[in-house]
Structure formats: C-alpha cells, structure tokens
Coordinates of N, CA and C in Angstrom, one line a residue:
M705 N 0.5 -1.6 -0.3 CA -0.2 0.1 0.1 C 0.9 1.5 -0.1
K706 N 0.5 2.0 -0.6 CA 1.4 3.3 -0.7 C 0.2 4.3 -1.1
I707 N 0.5 5.5 -0.5 CA -0.2 6.0 0.1 C 0.2 7.5 -1.1
S708 N 1.0 7.5 -1.2 CA 1.5 8.3 -2.8 C 0.0 8.2 -4.1
E709 N -0.2 7.1 -4.1 CA -1.0 6.7 -5.1 C -2.4 6.9 -5.0
Y710 N -2.7 7.3 -3.6 CA -3.8 7.8 -3.1 C -3.6 9.5 -3.4
L711 N -2.9 10.5 -3.1 CA -3.1 11.3 -4.3 C -2.6 11.9 -4.7
T712 N -3.1 13.1 -5.4 CA -2.5 14.0 -6.6 C -2.5 15.5 -6.2
P713 N -1.8 16.2 -6.7 CA -1.7 17.7 -6.2 C -2.9 18.2 -6.0
G714 N -3.8 18.3 -6.9 CA -5.1 19.1 -6.9 C -6.2 18.3 -5.3
L715 N -5.3 17.3 -4.3 CA -5.8 17.1 -3.3 C -5.1 17.2 -2.5
I716 N -4.0 18.0 -2.2 CA -3.6 18.8 -1.0 C -3.2 20.0 -1.3
K717 N -3.5 20.4 0.0 CA -3.7 21.8 0.1 C -2.4 23.0 1.2
L718 N -2.3 23.6 0.6 CA -0.5 23.8 1.3 C -0.7 25.0 2.7
D719 N -1.8 25.3 2.3 CA -2.3 27.0 3.1 C -3.9 26.7 3.8
L720 N -4.1 26.3 4.5 CA -5.8 25.6 5.5 C -5.5 26.9 6.1
V721 N -6.6 27.6 5.7 CA -7.6 28.6 6.2 C -8.1 28.0 7.6
S722 N -8.2 27.4 8.1 CA -9.4 26.7 9.0 C -8.9 27.2 9.8
E723 N -9.4 26.9 11.2 CA -8.8 27.7 12.4 C -9.1 26.4 13.6
T724 N -11.0 26.2 13.1 CA -11.3 25.0 14.2 C -11.2 23.5 13.0
K725 N -11.0 22.3 13.8 CA -12.8 21.6 12.5 C -13.4 21.4 12.5
E726 N -14.2 22.6 13.1 CA -15.5 22.4 12.5 C -15.8 23.5 11.1
E727 N -14.3 24.4 10.8 CA -13.9 25.0 9.7 C -13.4 23.7 9.0
L728 N -12.7 23.2 9.4 CA -11.5 22.2 8.2 C -12.4 21.4 7.8
F729 N -13.4 20.8 7.9 CA -14.3 19.6 7.5 C -14.8 20.0 6.3
P730 N -15.6 21.1 6.0 CA -15.9 21.2 4.7 C -14.9 22.1 3.6
E731 N -13.5 22.2 4.6 CA -12.9 22.9 3.6 C -11.9 21.8 3.3
M732 N -11.8 21.1 3.7 CA -10.8 19.4 3.3 C -12.1 18.8 1.9
V733 N -13.6 18.4 2.5 CA -13.6 17.9 1.8 C -14.1 19.0 0.3
Q734 N -14.3 19.9 0.5 CA -14.1 20.9 -0.8 C -13.1 20.1 -2.1
L735 N -11.9 19.8 -1.6 CA -11.0 19.3 -2.4 C -11.8 17.9 -3.1
F736 N -11.9 17.0 -2.3 CA -12.5 16.1 -3.1 C -13.4 16.4 -3.6
V737 N -14.4 17.6 -3.7 CA -15.6 17.6 -4.8 C -14.9 18.2 -5.9
R738 N -13.9 18.9 -5.6 CA -13.0 19.9 -7.0 C -12.5 18.6 -7.7
N739 N -12.3 17.7 -7.1 CA -11.6 16.7 -7.9 C -12.6 15.6 -8.6
G740 N -14.0 15.7 -8.1 CA -14.6 14.5 -8.9 C -15.2 13.3 -7.8
L741 N -14.5 13.9 -7.0 CA -14.4 12.4 -6.4 C -15.7 11.7 -5.2
I742 N -16.0 13.2 -5.2 CA -17.6 13.2 -4.1 C -18.4 14.2 -4.1
R743 N -19.8 13.9 -4.5 CA -20.4 14.6 -5.2 C -21.8 15.8 -3.9
N744 N -21.5 14.5 -3.1 CA -22.6 15.0 -1.6 C -21.6 15.5 -0.8
A745 N -21.0 17.0 -0.5 CA -20.2 17.6 0.4 C -20.9 17.4 1.7
D746 N -22.5 17.8 2.2 CA -22.7 18.2 2.9 C -22.8 16.4 4.0
E747 N -23.1 15.1 3.2 CA -23.0 13.7 3.5 C -21.7 13.7 3.7
A748 N -20.7 13.6 3.5 CA -19.4 13.9 3.3 C -19.0 14.9 5.1
V749 N -19.3 15.6 5.1 CA -18.5 16.6 6.8 C -19.3 15.6 7.6
R750 N -21.3 15.3 7.2 CA -21.4 14.8 8.8 C -21.2 13.6 9.1
V751 N -20.4 12.9 7.6 CA -19.3 11.3 8.6 C -18.5 11.8 9.4
L752 N -17.9 12.6 8.6 CA -16.5 13.1 9.2 C -16.8 13.8 11.4
E753 N -17.9 14.3 11.3 CA -18.9 15.2 12.1 C -19.0 13.9 12.7
E754 N -19.4 12.4 12.3 CA -20.2 11.9 13.3 C -18.7 11.1 13.9
R755 N -17.7 11.0 13.3 CA -16.9 10.2 13.4 C -16.4 10.6 14.7
E756 N -16.5 11.8 14.3 CA -15.3 12.8 15.4 C -16.0 12.7 17.0
E757 N -17.4 12.5 17.0 CA -18.5 12.7 17.8 C -17.9 11.1 19.4
K758 N -17.2 10.6 18.7 CA -16.5 9.2 19.4 C -15.5 9.3 19.5
M759 N -14.4 9.9 18.8 CA -13.5 10.5 19.8 C -12.3 11.3 18.5
S760 N -11.6 11.8 19.4 CA -11.3 13.1 18.4 C -10.3 12.5 17.7
T761 N -10.0 12.4 16.3 CA -8.7 11.8 15.5 C -7.6 12.9 15.2
G762 N -7.3 13.8 16.3 CA -6.5 14.6 16.1 C -5.2 13.1 17.4
V763 N -4.7 12.6 16.3 CA -3.8 11.7 17.2 C -2.7 12.0 18.1
G764 N -2.1 13.1 17.8 CA -0.8 14.4 18.6 C 0.3 14.1 17.6
N765 N 1.2 15.0 18.4 CA 2.1 15.7 16.7 C 1.8 15.9 15.7
G766 N 0.9 16.9 16.4 CA 0.4 17.9 15.0 C 0.0 17.2 14.1
I767 N -0.6 16.0 14.4 CA -1.4 15.4 13.5 C -3.0 15.0 13.2
G768 N -3.6 15.2 12.1 CA -5.4 15.3 11.9 C -5.9 14.2 11.3
L769 N -6.2 13.1 11.5 CA -6.6 12.3 10.8 C -7.8 11.7 11.0
P770 N -8.9 13.2 10.1 CA -10.0 12.5 9.9 C -10.7 11.6 9.2
H771 N -11.6 11.0 9.7 CA -11.7 9.8 8.2 C -13.4 9.1 8.7
G772 N -13.7 8.6 8.3 CA -15.2 8.5 7.9 C -15.3 7.0 6.6
K773 N -16.8 6.3 7.1 CA -17.1 6.1 5.9 C -18.1 6.8 5.1
L774 N -18.0 6.2 3.5 CA -18.8 6.6 2.8 C -19.1 6.0 2.0
P775 N -20.2 6.1 1.6 CA -21.1 5.1 0.5 C -20.2 5.4 -0.8
E776 N -20.3 6.9 -1.3 CA -20.2 6.8 -2.3 C -18.6 7.0 -2.9
A777 N -18.0 6.4 -1.8 CA -16.2 6.2 -2.1 C -15.9 5.1 -2.7
A778 N -16.0 4.7 -4.1 CA -15.6 3.3 -4.8 C -14.3 3.2 -4.2
T779 N -13.1 3.9 -3.3 CA -12.2 2.8 -2.8 C -11.7 4.0 -1.9
S780 N -11.2 3.9 -0.8 CA -10.1 4.8 -0.2 C -9.8 5.8 -0.6
L781 N -10.6 7.4 -0.2 CA -10.0 8.6 -0.8 C -8.9 9.6 0.2
L782 N -8.1 9.6 -0.2 CA -7.4 11.0 0.5 C -7.2 12.4 0.5
A783 N -7.3 13.3 0.8 CA -6.5 14.5 0.8 C -5.6 15.1 2.1
L784 N -4.8 15.5 2.0 CA -3.6 16.1 3.0 C -4.2 17.7 3.0
G785 N -3.8 18.6 3.9 CA -3.7 20.0 4.2 C -2.9 20.2 5.2
I786 N -1.7 21.3 5.3 CA -0.9 21.6 6.0 C -1.5 23.2 6.7
S787 N -1.7 23.5 7.7 CA -2.0 25.0 7.9 C -1.1 25.2 8.8
R788 N -0.4 26.6 8.3 CA 1.4 26.9 8.9 C 0.8 27.8 10.0
K789 N -0.6 28.3 10.7 CA -0.7 28.6 12.0 C -1.4 27.6 12.9
G790 N -1.8 26.4 13.0 CA -1.9 25.4 13.5 C -3.7 25.5 13.5
I791 N -4.6 24.1 13.9 CA -5.6 24.7 13.9 C -5.8 23.8 14.9
D792 N -7.0 24.5 16.0 CA -7.4 24.1 17.4 C -8.9 23.2 17.2
Y793 N -8.0 22.0 17.7 CA -8.6 20.3 17.6 C -9.2 19.7 18.2
D794 N -8.9 19.9 19.3 CA -9.2 18.9 20.4 C -8.4 17.7 21.1
S795 N -7.1 17.7 20.1 CA -6.7 16.5 20.1 C -5.7 16.0 21.1
L796 N -6.1 14.8 21.3 CA -5.5 14.1 22.0 C -4.6 14.2 23.1
D797 N -3.1 15.1 22.9 CA -2.2 15.8 23.2 C -2.6 17.1 24.0
G798 N -3.7 17.8 22.8 CA -4.2 19.1 23.5 C -3.3 19.9 22.4
A799 N -2.2 19.5 22.1 CA -1.6 20.6 21.0 C -2.5 21.0 19.8
P800 N -2.0 22.6 19.0 CA -2.5 22.7 17.6 C -2.2 21.2 16.4
V801 N -3.2 21.0 15.8 CA -2.9 20.6 14.5 C -2.3 21.1 13.4
Y802 N -1.7 20.5 12.6 CA -0.6 21.6 11.1 C -1.2 20.7 10.2
I803 N -0.9 19.1 10.4 CA -1.0 18.6 9.2 C -2.2 17.2 9.2
V804 N -3.0 17.7 8.4 CA -4.8 16.9 8.4 C -4.4 16.2 7.4
I805 N -4.8 14.3 6.9 CA -5.1 13.9 6.0 C -6.2 13.3 6.7
T806 N -7.4 13.7 5.8 CA -9.0 13.5 5.6 C -9.5 12.0 4.4
I807 N -10.0 10.8 5.4 CA -10.2 10.0 4.6 C -11.3 9.0 4.8
F808 N -11.6 8.7 3.6 CA -13.2 8.8 3.2 C -12.8 7.1 2.3
A809 N -13.3 5.9 3.4 CA -13.4 4.4 2.9 C -14.6 4.2 2.6
N810 N -14.8 3.0 2.1 CA -16.2 2.4 1.3 C -16.2 1.5 2.5
P811 N -17.7 1.2 2.9 CA -18.1 0.9 4.3 C -18.2 -0.6 3.9
D812 N -17.8 -0.9 2.7 CA -18.0 -2.7 2.3 C -16.6 -2.7 2.0
N813 N -15.8 -2.2 2.2 CA -14.1 -2.3 2.1 C -12.7 -2.2 4.0
P814 N -13.8 -2.1 4.9 CA -12.9 -1.9 6.0 C -11.6 -2.0 6.1
A815 N -11.3 -3.4 5.4 CA -9.6 -3.5 5.8 C -8.5 -2.5 4.6
Q816 N -8.6 -2.2 3.5 CA -8.4 -1.4 2.7 C -8.3 0.1 3.5
H817 N -9.8 0.7 4.4 CA -9.5 1.7 5.5 C -8.2 1.3 6.1
I818 N -8.5 0.1 7.7 CA -7.4 0.2 8.3 C -5.7 0.1 7.5
E819 N -5.8 -0.6 6.5 CA -4.4 -0.3 5.6 C -3.8 0.8 5.3
V820 N -4.5 2.1 5.1 CA -4.3 3.1 4.7 C -4.3 4.2 6.1
L821 N -4.7 3.7 7.2 CA -4.6 4.1 8.5 C -2.9 3.8 9.0
A822 N -2.7 2.3 9.0 CA -1.8 2.0 8.9 C -0.3 2.6 8.8
E823 N -0.4 2.7 6.8 CA 0.7 3.2 6.3 C 0.6 4.6 6.7
I824 N -0.3 5.3 7.0 CA -0.5 7.1 7.6 C 1.0 7.0 8.8
S825 N 0.6 6.2 9.8 CA 1.0 5.5 10.9 C 2.6 5.3 11.3
R826 N 2.7 4.5 9.7 CA 4.0 4.1 9.8 C 4.7 4.9 9.3
L827 N 5.0 6.0 8.5 CA 5.2 7.3 7.8 C 5.4 8.0 9.2
F828 N 4.4 8.7 9.1 CA 4.6 10.0 10.3 C 5.2 9.3 11.9
A829 N 5.5 7.7 12.0 CA 6.4 7.7 12.9 C 8.0 7.6 12.1
I830 N 8.4 7.9 11.0 CA 9.4 8.3 10.9 C 10.0 9.9 11.1
P831 N 11.4 9.6 11.8 CA 11.7 11.1 12.5 C 11.9 12.1 11.1
E832 N 11.4 13.2 11.9 CA 11.3 14.4 10.8 C 10.5 14.1 9.3
F833 N 10.3 13.1 9.3 CA 8.7 12.5 8.4 C 7.8 14.8 8.5
A834 N 7.2 14.4 9.1 CA 6.2 15.7 9.4 C 6.4 17.0 9.8
Q835 N 8.0 16.8 9.9 CA 8.5 18.8 9.8 C 9.1 18.7 8.1
R836 N 9.2 17.7 7.6 CA 9.3 18.0 6.0 C 8.4 17.7 4.9
I837 N 7.5 17.5 5.6 CA 5.7 17.6 5.5 C 5.4 18.8 5.2
R838 N 5.2 19.6 6.6 CA 5.1 20.9 7.0 C 6.0 22.2 6.3
G839 N 6.7 21.8 5.9 CA 8.1 22.5 5.5 C 8.0 22.3 3.6
A840 N 7.2 21.7 3.7 CA 7.1 21.7 2.1 C 6.3 23.5 1.2
R841 N 7.1 23.3 0.0 CA 6.6 24.3 -0.6 C 5.4 24.3 -1.9
S842 N 5.1 22.8 -2.6 CA 4.8 22.8 -2.8 C 3.7 21.2 -3.6
A843 N 2.7 21.4 -3.8 CA 1.7 19.7 -4.0 C 2.8 18.8 -3.9
D844 N 3.8 19.1 -5.2 CA 4.4 18.1 -5.9 C 5.7 18.0 -4.8
E845 N 6.2 18.8 -4.1 CA 7.1 18.5 -3.1 C 6.6 17.3 -1.9
V846 N 5.0 17.8 -1.6 CA 4.8 16.5 -0.4 C 4.4 15.3 -1.2
L847 N 4.1 15.3 -2.2 CA 3.8 14.4 -3.1 C 5.2 13.4 -3.2
S848 N 6.4 13.8 -3.4 CA 8.0 13.1 -3.4 C 8.6 13.2 -1.8
I849 N 8.6 14.0 -0.8 CA 8.8 13.5 0.4 C 8.0 12.2 0.4
I850 N 7.1 12.1 0.3 CA 6.0 10.9 0.6 C 6.7 9.8 -0.3
A851 N 6.3 10.1 -1.2 CA 6.9 8.9 -2.0 C 8.3 8.2 -1.8
A852 N 9.3 8.8 -1.0 CA 10.8 8.6 -0.7 C 10.9 8.0 0.2
Q853 N 9.3 8.0 1.5 CA 9.7 7.0 2.2 C 8.9 5.8 2.3
E854 N 8.2 5.6 0.9 CA 7.2 4.7 0.4 C 8.0 3.4 0.2

C-alpha cells in the first residue's frame, strides 16, 4: 500500500485557512468535490463530524486524521492539508494540528481503510517526516517526500 498512489496535487492544500476542526471539515471535503471524487459534500462533512463525536482524530504530534465511511467512495479517498498557524482540534495531546489527512473509505471494504491508517501511522513515525511535510512549498514536493519514504 502506497499513500502516494491515493494523492494527487489537487488533493493537497498547503495553506489551510481553517482555525477550528468545525471549519476544517468542509474545507477538506471541498478538495474531494473539486476533484470529482465526492458529489454530496454535506453528507461527507456529516460523516466526519459523526466520527469525531466518538473520539478526537487529532492523534497528537500535530497530526489530524479525520476519517469516515462514505458509500459514495468506491475506494479509499485521501486528501492532505497543511496549516501554517495550527488548528484548534481538541487533539489527544492538547496541541494544535498542522497536518491533516482526511480519509474516506467504502463501508464494504474495511480492510483497505485499516491498511491506509496503518501506512499513515508508519510514515509519521519516521523521525523528521512530519517536519519535512510541514516545510513543503508545493503539492509536488509533498508527494515526493511521501514517495521517498514509501
């Protein structure tokens, strides 16, 4: 499984404007909508909000992984966003989130969803990986950083 195969430059936003996760979810969903991967933005945002009510997807170390199951997702869908100022996210460690990876999975393929989450966890466990992503100046650079670690 390679995360870089799920991302394109159009699914990467380097300067998120959201200051809270309530603002963030619609901003991230718009990346999928603009790329023709999701038609029902309201449903996608609702899925993320419902998942977030169970437990924060702010996993710590400046990383947010909002995710959910969306029937309209034929396969796992990923988008990545970077906040330069940090997002108030109610993270498990209480710190702001700077890197957001939003994931939608098809409800009928839970194994793929788990593989995606595991690979993201593996990548962000690599020392300095998150700092390199945060320092990227273009979507292509983000993709190169990810591909180099896969």
